[in-house]
Amino acid sequence: VSFSVTILGSSSAVPTSERFPSAHLVQAGERFFLIDCGEGTQIQLRRFKIRFGKINHILISHTHGDHVFGLFGLISTLSLLNRTTDLHIYAHPKLKEILDGHLKFFHDAGLPFNIIYHFLNSKKASVIYEDDQISVTAVSLKHRIASKGFIFREKPKPLNVRKEMIGYHQISLKDILKIKNGEDFISKEGKLIPNAQLTRPPFKPRAYAYCSDTAYSEKLIPHLQEIDLLYHEATYGNELAHRAKETAHSTAKQAAEIARKAGVQKLIIGHFSARYKNIEPLLEEAREIFPDTMPANDGMVFEIEKKRLENSGA
Amino acid sequence: VSFSVTILGSSSAVPTSERFPSAHLVQAGERFFLIDCGEGTQIQLRRFKIRFGKINHILISHTHGDHVFGLFGLISTLSLLNRTTDLHIYAHPKLKEILDGHLKFFHDAGLPFNIIYHFLNSKKASVIYEDDQISVTAVSLKHRIASKGFIFREKPKPLNVRKEMIGYHQISLKDILKIKNGEDFISKEGKLIPNAQLTRPPFKPRAYAYCSDTAYSEKLIPHLQEIDLLYHEATYGNELAHRAKETAHSTAKQAAEIARKAGVQKLIIGHFSARYKNIEPLLEEAREIFPDTMPANDGMVFEIEKKRLENSGA
């Protein structure tokens, strides 16, 4: 099962010829989540050959234009493509206001699909999406207006029962389920077979966190435990730390500090100010503190690899 | 003096990875006019290295999303760039409604520049802009909602007085102005020098017409006399003539018919439906009727060359 993040846009408010405004696509198995939808997102989806119809969930971190201006065009295109599947939008209630005005003006005959709003109005971290594979939690960031980070976590998986053991001990389906949940097994001969001999550890649940836009906030750290991949905005370099503070954004150094303190596996920095034609200095700044840092460039795909948990019993 | 058109977007409602939605930049000398502003226009301006600050006039043909969704991002960026110069927007009054809602939401602290609206609510052809170099006329197109074409014409120029004649006859400044306007000259010796001996014909006033979105309409033809370059939408090929009619768009053949009947110098077709991965068939269809047809591709620049009028007296 794939768990990946595609960078559709990596600029901050002002796009450049190389970087579109914020948008990420998260693929978790067969589910596609769009996080933020800056101007031109639909063009990037085309360019990177991602089928529009697969996206059923759009998560909007906050209602600044560079995170939402692509929503209008995307919705128009979905309408022209005769989408009929519900579209779920997770956002601050204010987004509905502006979107309602738009739909009334540009789609007065209505859309061929329903938009189902899920309002992000809790200050506390809360699960906003859950299925049998993954959960998504929204956490409060620190910005000029209400802004949410999104944490995608695969659900813990049961133990894998070794196939050869099922045959050898002629284990019934009912017993297999028990063994998956950690029980030992008593064979026909009455012998106790410890669970560790019957199973392999499952894959470790993978996790991705999107934190943009946000100022440096250590309050995020408890939410970022056991994260494989963290995207943290780094609008500025440390030389503009004062500007980052004024505008409630982060520096590359601060993004790296959060990654290091939370102990994540890998950091992606992005949401770069258009003033940085070359983002190498930002990358170096982050890597001094957190070596496993990558820059977000439009079109990059970050695949989170599966890793087996260690077998406590083996 | 340059008179050119840059194609920023050439797709119809649904953009593709190759074609952004509608937007053209007209440069007439030092003046830059943006016609329509589809999603991603600001990204195309960056890509084609056109300075945002130079654009003081934005003309919106009609209020369908694919012609206006880029306005919100462009205005945000102009604000972030601390523009202070007035921005003139020529559009249907309804555009102000939607823009006002936007500005209130995304720019509640106001913009650092003024937006000056010029409403296109006359059904008759009318001059909407005029300076000492050019005039712009809006003409009614035939579409599902009110839609305007825009005709840019250079003003007729006076005759060029030959420098060598000024020296030879010792012509005063006052007399030069008279000769520019066609008068003959009487030399100190009392000899009449015919105007044609003293002057060269001026350059022919150049003209560009933008007609999109529109169904086939012969009512346009009288407005398209003496046009060097005509952009006429060609959303479909002739095989979809019924679809063109239903949606009030044109086929490539119809665009060429208009060009031929109006006797323009050159035709550009664009606003292609996303279904045409290859637009060669549309081009061939148009060229059968009007050979001097070019396709609009994003990034193309069409320069209208200067031509001298013929000297009636020489």
XYZ file of C-alpha atoms in Angstrom:
628
model
C 0.000 0.000 0.000
C 1.410 3.359 -1.033
C 1.677 6.267 1.350
C 3.036 9.283 -0.444
C 3.009 13.052 -0.626
C 3.185 14.978 -3.908
C 4.189 18.623 -3.784
C 1.865 20.600 -6.069
C 2.921 24.030 -4.849
C 5.782 25.211 -2.665
C 5.775 29.007 -2.782
C 4.436 31.349 -0.166
C 1.908 34.080 -0.997
C 3.569 35.266 -4.216
C 4.059 32.457 -6.744
C 7.106 32.353 -9.004
C 7.669 30.823 -12.421
C 9.056 27.733 -10.619
C 6.764 27.453 -7.630
C 2.977 27.508 -7.453
C 1.245 28.472 -4.182
C 0.545 25.860 -1.495
C -0.995 22.499 -2.350
C -0.052 18.920 -1.375
C -1.574 15.666 -2.436
C -1.507 12.828 0.086
C -2.102 9.350 -1.230
C -2.874 6.763 1.447
C -3.687 3.520 -0.311
C -6.632 4.236 -2.563
C -7.505 7.499 -0.828
C -6.356 10.857 -2.182
C -6.416 13.925 0.040
C -5.712 17.399 -1.262
C -4.231 19.685 1.377
C -4.648 23.373 0.522
C -5.521 24.546 -2.935
C -3.534 27.573 -4.084
C -4.073 29.178 -7.488
C -3.228 26.792 -10.303
C -3.625 23.563 -8.283
C -5.772 22.038 -11.034
C -3.038 22.824 -13.568
C -0.464 21.082 -11.371
C -2.755 18.060 -10.973
C -2.921 17.831 -14.776
C 0.790 18.324 -15.145
C 1.616 15.577 -12.657
C -1.053 13.296 -14.116
C -3.211 12.952 -11.031
C -6.819 12.132 -11.785
C -9.147 14.797 -10.403
C -11.942 12.332 -9.802
C -9.918 10.437 -7.217
C -9.832 13.367 -4.826
C -12.782 13.177 -2.463
C -11.313 15.104 0.459
C -9.932 18.625 0.458
C -8.350 19.960 3.645
C -7.794 23.704 3.897
C -5.304 24.797 6.556
C -6.489 28.418 6.675
C -8.346 30.966 4.586
C -5.483 33.022 3.191
C -5.733 33.452 -0.576
C -2.548 31.559 -1.441
C -4.079 28.437 0.145
C -7.556 28.674 -1.402
C -7.606 30.611 -4.694
C -7.349 27.391 -6.694
C -10.517 25.987 -5.166
C -12.839 28.009 -7.403
C -11.295 26.789 -10.634
C -10.980 23.226 -9.367
C -14.666 23.114 -8.404
C -15.644 24.566 -11.815
C -13.598 21.929 -13.575
C -15.045 19.111 -11.443
C -18.455 20.426 -12.439
C -17.535 20.519 -16.144
C -16.217 16.963 -15.807
C -19.681 16.003 -14.511
C -18.500 14.768 -11.152
C -21.319 13.275 -9.130
C -19.433 11.967 -6.070
C -19.650 13.992 -2.853
C -16.731 16.324 -2.246
C -15.729 16.713 1.396
C -14.149 20.001 2.376
C -12.498 20.363 5.776
C -11.986 24.026 6.601
C -12.683 26.949 8.862
C -16.403 27.877 8.696
C -15.450 31.174 7.004
C -14.449 29.301 3.863
C -18.060 28.365 3.272
C -19.058 32.037 3.228
C -16.727 32.916 0.405
C -17.371 29.691 -1.474
C -21.136 30.145 -1.235
C -20.857 33.595 -2.821
C -18.761 32.097 -5.585
C -21.040 29.208 -6.303
C -24.052 31.494 -6.421
C -22.283 33.735 -8.925
C -20.489 31.243 -11.159
C -22.709 28.188 -10.753
C -26.191 29.585 -10.267
C -27.649 26.424 -11.810
C -25.961 24.366 -9.069
C -23.224 21.756 -9.150
C -23.732 18.144 -10.239
C -22.175 16.976 -6.950
C -22.610 17.826 -3.274
C -20.075 19.672 -1.213
C -20.046 18.397 2.335
C -18.388 20.769 4.782
C -16.548 19.643 7.881
C -15.789 22.698 9.951
C -12.480 22.944 11.740
C -13.537 25.066 14.658
C -12.096 23.180 17.590
C -8.972 24.686 19.136
C -8.051 21.267 20.519
C -6.453 18.585 18.406
C -9.236 16.440 16.987
C -9.692 13.576 14.585
C -11.408 14.958 11.474
C -11.299 11.844 9.286
C -11.069 8.145 10.005
C -11.464 4.923 8.053
C -10.191 1.380 8.496
C -6.739 2.368 7.203
C -5.938 5.850 8.431
C -6.946 8.753 10.619
C -6.386 12.456 10.123
C -6.031 14.794 13.072
C -6.214 18.577 12.844
C -4.009 20.494 15.277
C -3.881 24.236 15.882
C -0.935 26.106 14.425
C 0.205 29.607 15.363
C -0.619 32.087 12.625
C -2.267 35.482 12.057
C -5.630 33.789 11.547
C -6.864 30.343 12.653
C -4.635 27.793 10.926
C -4.561 24.013 11.183
C -1.899 21.396 10.724
C -2.941 17.937 9.549
C -1.513 14.658 10.813
C -2.116 11.514 8.797
C -1.524 8.255 10.649
C -1.985 4.718 9.452
C -3.822 2.561 11.937
C -1.798 -0.038 13.844
C -1.944 -3.344 12.045
C -2.396 -6.778 13.647
C 0.461 -9.320 13.722
C 1.140 -11.252 10.502
C 0.562 -14.993 11.044
C 3.277 -16.989 9.210
C 1.654 -19.004 6.430
C 3.866 -22.031 6.888
C 2.818 -22.251 10.527
C -0.884 -22.220 9.623
C -0.353 -25.282 7.437
C 1.991 -27.066 9.808
C -0.256 -26.703 12.861
C -3.538 -26.753 10.857
C -4.707 -23.570 12.572
C -8.385 -22.687 12.165
C -9.577 -19.279 10.949
C -10.934 -18.516 14.405
C -7.540 -19.239 15.988
C -5.729 -17.214 13.305
C -7.693 -14.138 14.385
C -6.715 -14.764 18.013
C -3.051 -15.188 17.080
C -3.161 -11.960 15.026
C -4.134 -10.225 18.234
C -1.163 -11.642 20.143
C -2.487 -14.867 21.722
C -0.408 -18.029 21.947
C -1.715 -21.253 20.391
C -2.246 -24.712 21.773
C -1.683 -27.378 19.166
C -3.715 -30.572 18.700
C -0.986 -32.364 20.661
C -1.661 -29.954 23.566
C 1.620 -28.140 23.159
C 1.751 -24.389 23.739
C 3.250 -22.535 20.773
C 4.295 -19.057 21.783
C 2.855 -16.252 19.630
C 6.315 -15.054 18.593
C 6.962 -18.372 16.829
C 3.731 -18.062 14.867
C 3.856 -14.438 13.759
C 5.956 -11.779 12.180
C 5.627 -8.201 13.427
C 3.383 -6.027 11.237
C 4.509 -2.948 9.353
C 4.938 0.110 11.493
C 2.048 2.562 11.025
C 3.334 5.387 8.884
C 2.631 9.048 9.585
C 2.829 12.341 7.720
C 2.334 15.803 9.210
C 1.634 19.040 7.321
C 2.345 22.207 9.303
C 1.768 25.384 7.291
C 1.260 28.293 7.821
C 2.731 28.608 11.280
C 5.145 30.528 13.431
C 7.601 28.518 15.559
C 5.507 26.739 18.147
C 6.760 24.119 20.576
C 3.139 23.284 21.347
C 3.236 21.231 18.160
C 5.895 18.869 19.429
C 3.665 16.502 21.449
C 1.530 15.983 18.342
C 4.536 15.192 16.178
C 5.671 11.985 17.938
C 6.319 8.959 15.704
C 6.159 11.032 12.499
C 7.977 9.656 9.447
C 7.678 12.751 7.314
C 7.073 16.303 8.491
C 6.344 19.168 6.130
C 6.990 22.376 8.029
C 6.863 25.781 6.413
C 10.113 27.740 6.177
C 9.070 30.998 4.558
C 12.291 32.771 5.546
C 15.921 32.253 6.392
C 17.271 33.053 9.835
C 18.461 36.494 8.627
C 14.764 37.424 8.432
C 13.771 35.906 11.791
C 12.232 39.259 12.774
C 10.096 39.251 9.622
C 9.053 35.627 10.341
C 7.947 36.700 13.813
C 6.015 39.737 12.535
C 4.128 37.711 9.927
C 3.705 34.559 12.068
C 5.788 32.413 9.735
C 8.846 30.238 10.427
C 12.487 30.305 9.420
C 14.247 27.236 8.037
C 16.147 27.010 11.308
C 12.930 26.989 13.318
C 11.394 24.289 11.111
C 14.489 22.169 11.760
C 14.296 22.823 15.505
C 10.749 21.490 15.576
C 11.776 18.420 13.550
C 14.721 17.738 15.880
C 12.788 18.265 19.111
C 9.884 16.104 17.898
C 12.298 13.422 16.675
C 10.665 12.965 13.281
C 12.364 10.780 10.672
C 12.552 13.263 7.828
C 11.750 16.946 7.294
C 10.532 18.745 4.159
C 10.703 22.520 4.157
C 8.648 24.697 1.809
C 6.330 27.717 1.474
C 9.408 29.693 0.463
C 9.244 33.454 0.081
C 9.556 34.527 -3.574
C 12.653 36.540 -2.601
C 14.712 33.310 -2.493
C 15.592 32.567 -6.114
C 17.936 29.930 -4.708
C 16.762 28.046 -1.639
C 20.103 26.273 -0.942
C 20.918 28.645 1.941
C 17.603 27.760 3.613
C 18.330 24.087 3.150
C 21.827 24.410 4.620
C 20.442 26.379 7.540
C 17.949 23.591 8.306
C 20.439 20.753 7.766
C 22.837 22.187 10.322
C 20.190 21.403 12.925
C 18.339 18.539 11.274
C 20.437 16.766 8.610
C 17.641 14.748 7.042
C 15.943 17.781 5.507
C 14.689 18.013 1.923
C 13.328 21.019 0.053
C 9.801 20.956 -1.374
C 9.936 21.528 -5.121
C 6.810 21.386 -7.274
C 6.320 17.893 -8.681
C 8.388 16.043 -6.067
C 6.899 12.847 -4.680
C 7.888 11.664 -1.206
C 7.050 8.020 -0.648
C 7.086 6.835 2.946
C 8.571 3.367 3.008
C 7.116 0.455 4.918
C 9.200 -0.728 7.839
C 8.534 -3.775 10.005
C 8.292 -3.233 13.707
C 10.827 -5.121 15.765
C 9.599 -8.427 17.054
C 9.509 -8.146 20.799
C 9.309 -11.904 21.140
C 11.951 -12.989 18.594
C 6.900 51.683 -31.151
C 5.971 48.109 -30.368
C 2.440 46.779 -30.814
C 2.273 43.172 -29.731
C 0.083 40.503 -28.211
C 1.391 37.841 -25.809
C -0.711 34.727 -25.303
C -0.817 33.943 -21.564
C -3.564 31.356 -21.768
C -5.207 29.578 -24.692
C -7.461 26.890 -23.222
C -11.192 27.056 -22.805
C -12.901 26.402 -19.474
C -10.801 23.384 -18.482
C -7.055 24.104 -18.467
C -4.548 21.454 -19.526
C -0.919 20.901 -18.629
C -0.005 22.871 -21.801
C -2.654 25.577 -21.841
C -3.751 27.951 -19.109
C -7.232 29.544 -19.253
C -7.797 32.789 -21.188
C -5.477 35.763 -20.798
C -3.751 38.018 -23.348
C -1.327 40.849 -22.840
C -1.441 43.704 -25.337
C 1.548 46.010 -25.422
C 0.944 49.265 -27.294
C 4.052 51.371 -26.907
C 4.546 51.880 -23.190
C 1.022 50.787 -22.296
C 0.230 47.257 -21.166
C -3.334 45.952 -21.243
C -4.332 42.631 -19.760
C -7.340 41.085 -21.496
C -9.065 38.484 -19.346
C -7.436 36.905 -16.343
C -7.918 33.147 -16.091
C -6.527 31.106 -13.210
C -2.738 31.234 -13.160
C -2.367 34.461 -15.160
C 0.082 35.818 -12.597
C 2.171 32.676 -12.937
C 2.263 33.108 -16.735
C 3.268 36.772 -16.339
C 6.204 35.645 -14.197
C 7.120 32.868 -16.573
C 7.140 35.176 -19.594
C 8.972 37.868 -17.625
C 6.323 40.586 -17.846
C 6.500 43.106 -15.029
C 3.231 43.203 -13.078
C 3.637 46.858 -12.239
C 3.372 47.880 -15.889
C -0.213 46.659 -16.180
C -2.612 49.491 -15.359
C -5.601 48.318 -17.377
C -7.428 45.008 -17.107
C -10.224 44.276 -19.581
C -12.589 41.415 -18.759
C -14.625 40.098 -21.681
C -17.232 38.367 -19.536
C -17.708 36.957 -16.056
C -17.217 33.235 -16.653
C -14.737 31.703 -14.241
C -12.119 30.755 -16.813
C -11.762 34.457 -17.705
C -11.631 35.867 -14.162
C -10.384 33.335 -11.587
C -6.841 34.692 -11.857
C -7.898 38.199 -10.823
C -8.070 37.360 -7.128
C -4.509 36.076 -6.960
C -3.175 38.838 -9.191
C -4.756 41.536 -7.022
C -3.369 39.860 -3.870
C 0.085 39.803 -5.385
C -0.115 43.442 -6.515
C -1.046 44.250 -2.941
C 1.891 42.269 -1.532
C 4.175 44.060 -4.013
C 2.920 47.335 -2.496
C 1.479 48.696 -5.696
C 0.177 52.234 -5.252
C -0.825 53.103 -8.852
C -4.530 53.013 -9.724
C -5.693 49.811 -11.383
C -8.396 50.263 -14.010
C -10.766 47.362 -14.520
C -13.119 47.339 -17.513
C -15.857 44.774 -17.004
C -19.515 43.998 -16.659
C -20.897 45.576 -13.454
C -21.422 42.078 -12.015
C -17.681 41.600 -11.710
C -17.566 44.285 -9.035
C -20.045 42.314 -6.905
C -17.898 39.237 -6.779
C -14.661 41.188 -6.432
C -16.064 43.274 -3.590
C -16.944 40.120 -1.669
C -13.442 38.854 -2.218
C -11.684 42.010 -1.208
C -13.751 42.237 1.955
C -12.829 38.665 2.845
C -9.181 38.463 1.828
C -8.150 42.111 2.152
C -10.248 43.459 4.985
C -7.519 45.990 5.771
C -7.865 47.384 2.241
C -5.503 47.499 -0.714
C -2.600 49.915 -1.056
C -3.952 50.979 -4.471
C -7.317 52.019 -5.869
C -9.380 49.926 -8.233
C -11.236 52.106 -10.692
C -14.101 50.329 -12.418
C -15.261 51.130 -15.917
C -18.483 49.270 -16.511
C -19.135 47.737 -19.889
C -22.888 47.999 -19.939
C -23.560 49.508 -23.339
C -24.841 47.113 -25.987
C -23.522 49.415 -28.712
C -19.885 49.504 -29.700
C -18.216 52.195 -27.606
C -14.758 53.591 -26.990
C -13.734 52.533 -23.491
C -10.154 53.837 -23.508
C -8.342 56.533 -25.438
C -5.007 58.278 -25.216
C -2.822 60.149 -27.731
C -1.597 56.851 -29.225
C -4.475 54.379 -29.238
C -8.136 53.788 -28.615
C -9.919 50.683 -27.388
C -13.472 49.929 -28.446
C -15.699 47.323 -26.792
C -18.136 45.522 -29.079
C -20.867 43.062 -28.133
C -20.198 39.405 -28.828
C -22.763 36.616 -28.907
C -22.453 34.381 -25.859
C -24.529 32.826 -23.084
C -23.970 35.890 -20.909
C -22.978 39.455 -21.865
C -19.537 39.213 -23.501
C -17.386 41.899 -25.102
C -14.756 41.916 -27.785
C -12.012 44.525 -27.634
C -10.569 46.377 -30.610
C -7.280 48.208 -30.203
C -6.483 50.802 -32.864
C -3.520 53.112 -33.153
C -4.509 56.650 -33.976
C -3.799 57.929 -37.490
C -0.452 59.676 -37.611
C 0.393 62.913 -39.429
C 2.628 62.949 -42.520
C 6.390 62.692 -41.946
C 8.165 65.834 -43.203
C 11.453 64.889 -44.935
C 14.369 66.243 -42.911
C 16.452 67.137 -45.969
C 13.610 69.298 -47.294
C 13.344 71.202 -44.014
C 17.012 72.196 -44.319
C 16.937 72.877 -48.043
C 13.876 75.151 -47.946
C 14.603 76.501 -44.441
C 11.059 75.616 -43.339
C 9.905 77.161 -40.016
C 8.376 75.086 -37.202
C 4.996 76.674 -37.863
C 5.127 75.655 -41.524
C 6.318 72.133 -40.637
C 3.092 71.603 -38.644
C 1.058 72.776 -41.650
C 2.930 70.454 -43.999
C 2.388 67.532 -41.562
C -1.310 68.128 -42.008
C -1.093 67.997 -45.782
C -0.596 71.593 -46.865
C 1.730 72.585 -49.699
C 4.577 75.076 -49.074
C 5.552 78.317 -50.740
C 9.308 78.867 -50.708
C 11.121 82.167 -50.085
C 11.451 82.459 -53.852
C 7.632 82.272 -54.093
C 7.626 78.815 -55.658
C 4.899 76.337 -54.679
C 6.357 73.027 -53.463
C 3.683 70.290 -53.490
C 3.178 68.458 -50.186
C 4.064 65.103 -51.747
C 7.608 66.369 -52.450
C 8.039 67.419 -48.831
C 6.627 64.422 -46.982
C 6.639 60.686 -46.651
C 3.431 58.873 -45.792
C 3.131 57.927 -42.105
C 2.906 54.416 -40.777
C -0.475 52.810 -41.158
C -2.364 52.716 -37.845
C -2.193 49.156 -36.560
C -5.149 47.312 -35.087
C -5.744 44.193 -32.976
C -9.126 42.645 -32.174
C -9.897 40.119 -29.409
C -13.149 38.201 -29.873
C -13.758 35.612 -27.150
C -16.054 34.075 -26.013
C -18.479 34.228 -28.903
C -20.650 32.203 -31.196
C -20.373 32.881 -34.945
C -21.750 36.376 -35.480
C -21.609 38.330 -38.732
C -22.574 41.424 -36.755
C -18.906 41.596 -35.799
C -17.717 42.072 -39.360
C -18.325 45.845 -39.705
C -16.238 46.369 -36.548
C -13.390 44.272 -37.894
C -12.429 46.441 -40.890
C -8.735 47.331 -41.257
C -7.664 44.811 -38.619
C -4.075 43.522 -38.771
C -4.488 40.782 -36.225
C -7.700 39.104 -35.133
C -7.906 36.686 -32.208
C -11.128 34.748 -32.564
C -12.071 31.870 -30.328
C -12.285 28.408 -31.900
C -13.347 26.184 -29.027
C -14.370 23.320 -31.317
C -13.757 21.783 -34.715
C -16.494 21.653 -37.319
C -17.417 18.081 -36.260
C -18.761 19.654 -33.049
C -20.594 22.554 -34.729
C -23.776 21.526 -32.875
C -21.949 21.689 -29.557
C -20.529 25.110 -30.503
C -24.034 26.344 -31.204
C -25.439 24.936 -27.942
C -22.722 26.557 -25.849
C -22.481 29.794 -27.882
C -18.896 29.138 -28.920
C -17.312 29.013 -32.387
C -15.682 26.363 -34.522
C -12.306 26.901 -36.208
C -14.134 27.098 -39.525
C -16.433 29.824 -38.243
C -13.508 31.843 -36.870
C -11.897 31.654 -40.318
C -15.141 32.705 -42.016
C -15.259 35.834 -39.900
C -11.597 36.593 -40.662
C -12.179 36.119 -44.392
C -15.389 38.131 -44.550
C -13.896 40.976 -42.503
C -10.719 40.904 -44.615
C -8.313 40.970 -41.679
C -4.588 40.499 -42.301
C -3.964 37.609 -39.935
C -6.026 35.333 -37.687
C -5.112 33.675 -34.393
C -7.414 30.938 -33.138
C -7.496 29.833 -29.494
C -9.715 29.019 -26.479
C -9.402 25.378 -27.479
C -11.482 22.721 -25.776
C -9.338 20.446 -23.584
C -10.536 17.478 -25.681
C -8.102 18.505 -28.459
C -4.722 17.166 -27.388
C -3.519 18.067 -30.886
C -4.947 21.221 -32.401
C -3.546 20.636 -35.932
C -6.964 19.557 -37.280
C -8.508 22.832 -36.057
C -5.702 24.775 -37.690
C -6.116 22.938 -40.994
C -9.861 23.489 -40.880
C -9.338 27.258 -40.457
C -6.555 27.508 -43.047
C -8.743 25.981 -45.731
C -10.862 29.103 -45.491
C -8.327 31.638 -44.242
C -4.723 30.590 -44.973
C -2.995 33.132 -42.740
C -4.171 31.501 -39.518
C -1.948 30.798 -36.519
C -2.757 28.854 -33.365
C -2.532 30.541 -29.972
C -0.067 28.685 -27.783
C 0.844 29.908 -24.315
C 3.917 32.128 -24.447
C 3.636 33.112 -28.117
C 4.209 36.754 -28.946
C 2.584 38.245 -32.053
C 4.226 41.519 -33.071
C 2.268 43.649 -35.546
C 4.763 45.175 -37.955
C 4.751 48.783 -39.006
C 3.825 49.437 -42.615
C 3.940 52.764 -44.419
C 0.769 53.893 -46.104
C 1.049 54.411 -49.837
C 1.842 57.952 -50.862
C -1.117 59.167 -52.835
C 0.941 62.039 -54.265
C 4.184 60.249 -55.203
